[in-house]
GROMACS .gro file of C-alpha atoms in nm:
model
  161
    1MET     CA    1   0.060  21.165  23.235
    2LEU     CA    2   0.290  21.043  23.505
    3LYS     CA    3   0.451  20.696  23.458
    4PRO     CA    4   0.390  20.510  23.778
    5MET     CA    5   0.737  20.347  23.749
    6THR     CA    6   0.902  20.678  23.763
    7GLN     CA    7   0.683  20.852  24.051
    8ASN     CA    8   0.819  20.860  24.396
    9THR     CA    9   0.573  21.012  24.655
   10PHE     CA   10   0.860  21.098  24.896
   11ARG     CA   11   1.115  21.189  24.682
   12PHE     CA   12   1.059  21.561  24.706
   13GLN     CA   13   0.902  21.573  25.067
   14ASN     CA   14   1.031  21.902  25.262
   15LYS     CA   15   1.167  22.043  24.940
   16ILE     CA   16   1.057  22.355  24.744
   17ALA     CA   17   1.049  22.375  24.379
   18LEU     CA   18   1.040  22.725  24.199
   19ILE     CA   19   0.878  22.667  23.859
   20THR     CA   20   0.871  22.944  23.618
   21GLY     CA   21   0.640  22.970  23.341
   22GLY     CA   22   0.418  22.729  23.547
   23THR     CA   23   0.088  22.799  23.405
   24SER     CA   24   0.061  22.561  23.128
   25GLY     CA   25   0.258  22.318  22.905
   26MET     CA   26   0.570  22.197  23.032
   27GLY     CA   27   0.600  22.418  23.341
   28LEU     CA   28   0.243  22.295  23.459
   29ALA     CA   29   0.307  21.951  23.404
   30THR     CA   30   0.627  21.992  23.593
   31ALA     CA   31   0.458  22.128  23.884
   32HIS     CA   32   0.194  21.833  23.895
   33ARG     CA   33   0.474  21.586  23.898
   34LEU     CA   34   0.688  21.749  24.195
   35LEU     CA   35   0.361  21.819  24.371
   36ALA     CA   36   0.268  21.434  24.340
   37GLU     CA   37   0.630  21.355  24.474
   38GLY     CA   38   0.592  21.561  24.795
   39ALA     CA   39   0.722  21.916  24.713
   40THR     CA   40   0.581  22.232  24.799
   41VAL     CA   41   0.549  22.398  24.440
   42ILE     CA   42   0.577  22.767  24.378
   43ILE     CA   43   0.451  22.862  24.014
   44THR     CA   44   0.505  23.195  23.840
   45GLY     CA   45   0.338  23.353  23.544
   46ARG     CA   46   0.279  23.695  23.368
   47ASP     CA   47  -0.100  23.631  23.297
   48LYS     CA   48  -0.292  23.641  23.647
   49ASN     CA   49  -0.588  23.444  23.499
   50ARG     CA   50  -0.374  23.162  23.365
   51LEU     CA   51  -0.183  23.184  23.687
   52ASP     CA   52  -0.516  23.120  23.878
   53THR     CA   53  -0.630  22.852  23.671
   54ALA     CA   54  -0.322  22.656  23.707
   55ALA     CA   55  -0.325  22.719  24.080
   56ALA     CA   56  -0.691  22.568  24.088
   57GLU     CA   57  -0.590  22.302  23.871
   58LEU     CA   58  -0.307  22.182  24.075
   59GLY     CA   59  -0.506  22.240  24.382
   60HIS     CA   60  -0.767  22.012  24.242
   61ALA     CA   61  -0.518  21.776  24.170
   62ALA     CA   62  -0.390  21.776  24.520
   63SER     CA   63  -0.689  21.780  24.718
   64ALA     CA   64  -0.588  21.470  24.881
   65GLY     CA   65  -0.479  21.555  25.245
   66THR     CA   66  -0.280  21.882  25.276
   67ALA     CA   67  -0.120  21.870  24.950
   68ALA     CA   68  -0.337  22.200  24.838
   69GLU     CA   69  -0.146  22.372  25.101
   70ARG     CA   70   0.198  22.299  24.934
   71ILE     CA   71   0.097  22.553  24.619
   72LEU     CA   72   0.179  22.896  24.589
   73ALA     CA   73   0.131  23.090  24.263
   74VAL     CA   74   0.332  23.414  24.220
   75PRO     CA   75   0.243  23.684  23.951
   76GLY     CA   76   0.549  23.816  23.734
   77ASP     CA   77   0.896  23.683  23.665
   78ILE     CA   78   1.132  23.591  23.936
   79ALA     CA   79   1.495  23.667  23.894
   80VAL     CA   80   1.733  23.431  24.015
   81ARG     CA   81   2.006  23.564  24.227
   82ALA     CA   82   2.390  23.421  24.184
   83ASP     CA   83   2.439  23.386  24.543
   84LEU     CA   84   2.216  23.114  24.584
   85ASP     CA   85   2.475  22.864  24.625
   86THR     CA   86   2.589  23.017  24.951
   87ARG     CA   87   2.262  22.930  25.083
   88ARG     CA   88   2.306  22.554  24.941
   89ILE     CA   89   2.029  22.615  24.703
   90ARG     CA   90   2.086  22.457  24.353
   91VAL     CA   91   1.979  22.628  24.044
   92ASN     CA   92   1.958  22.426  23.720
   93SER     CA   93   1.762  22.472  23.390
   94VAL     CA   94   1.639  22.295  23.081
   95SER     CA   95   1.633  22.394  22.747
   96PRO     CA   96   1.371  22.187  22.574
   97GLY     CA   97   1.343  22.115  22.205
   98TYR     CA   98   1.021  22.072  22.018
   99ILE     CA   99   0.800  21.944  22.283
  100GLU     CA  100   0.434  21.866  22.228
  101THR     CA  101   0.244  22.118  22.409
  102PRO     CA  102  -0.037  22.386  22.344
  103MET     CA  103   0.254  22.650  22.243
  104LEU     CA  104   0.389  22.407  21.991
  105HIS     CA  105   0.044  22.373  21.838
  106GLU     CA  106  -0.034  22.745  21.838
  107ASN     CA  107   0.301  22.855  21.678
  108ILE     CA  108   0.386  22.574  21.412
  109PRO     CA  109   0.153  22.423  21.191
  110ALA     CA  110   0.065  22.055  21.167
  111THR     CA  111   0.193  22.036  20.816
  112ALA     CA  112   0.560  22.112  20.944
  113TYR     CA  113   0.559  21.837  21.203
  114PRO     CA  114   0.671  21.565  20.952
  115GLY     CA  115   0.998  21.783  20.881
  116ILE     CA  116   1.074  21.886  21.229
  117ILE     CA  117   1.041  21.489  21.327
  118ALA     CA  118   1.284  21.405  21.050
  119SER     CA  119   1.542  21.657  21.165
  120VAL     CA  120   1.520  21.513  21.548
  121PRO     CA  121   1.742  21.191  21.569
  122ALA     CA  122   1.485  21.051  21.822
  123ASP     CA  123   1.264  21.059  21.527
  124ARG     CA  124   0.974  21.225  21.755
  125LEU     CA  125   0.856  21.528  21.917
  126GLY     CA  126   0.921  21.543  22.260
  127THR     CA  127   0.680  21.496  22.554
  128ALA     CA  128   0.600  21.705  22.870
  129ASP     CA  129   0.691  21.376  23.056
  130ASP     CA  130   1.016  21.397  22.888
  131ILE     CA  131   1.086  21.747  23.070
  132THR     CA  132   0.911  21.662  23.386
  133ALA     CA  133   1.135  21.327  23.424
  134ALA     CA  134   1.458  21.551  23.350
  135VAL     CA  135   1.353  21.820  23.610
  136ALA     CA  136   1.260  21.565  23.870
  137PHE     CA  137   1.601  21.407  23.818
  138LEU     CA  138   1.788  21.736  23.831
  139GLY     CA  139   1.605  21.838  24.158
  140SER     CA  140   1.668  21.515  24.335
  141SER     CA  141   1.917  21.407  24.564
  142GLU     CA  142   2.058  21.165  24.292
  143ALA     CA  143   2.170  21.543  24.114
  144SER     CA  144   2.306  21.681  24.457
  145TYR     CA  145   2.635  21.774  24.287
  146ILE     CA  146   2.485  21.926  23.968
  147ASN     CA  147   2.452  22.296  23.989
  148GLY     CA  148   2.443  22.558  23.753
  149GLN     CA  149   2.401  22.366  23.458
  150ASP     CA  150   2.159  22.393  23.148
  151LEU     CA  151   2.030  22.055  23.036
  152VAL     CA  152   1.935  22.035  22.673
  153ILE     CA  153   1.623  21.815  22.610
  154ASP     CA  154   1.582  21.804  22.250
  155GLY     CA  155   1.599  21.413  22.102
  156GLY     CA  156   1.965  21.507  21.995
  157LEU     CA  157   1.876  21.791  21.783
  158VAL     CA  158   2.121  22.043  21.860
  159ALA     CA  159   2.409  21.761  21.827
  160THR     CA  160   2.335  21.751  21.465
  161ILE     CA  161   2.358  22.126  21.397
   0.00000   0.00000   0.00000
């Protein structure tokens, strides 16, 4: 859930956010956060049913005012072109570590969690909120000089390898 202290309902007003993999987990949580902070949100996904479900969930969450008009669901993958910088469009990405999402629970048995957590210097699994906070920062004016970067959000795991 969003932390009220970090949410700013006007930070992304008149901004468009393209969120690949926006049908569940971190992508859907990011879409919720950026929509709540005023962005027009475009989500992509390969599975039409999941895409429709995610768009409906976002629409329901944004039903106040005209927020529901700020949601666009696009089937398939979207390739990002390298010439976006000439149009002053910043493109950054995140590389999450072990984040507690449905996908993690589907692919890693719960018995493996203690070993995973022990290998992460932060001594915990990440949350979707950890990712959404970083994405919100990268998309904000505070990060206006950051472009073409990949932010590793893994609780320090890669640094220990």
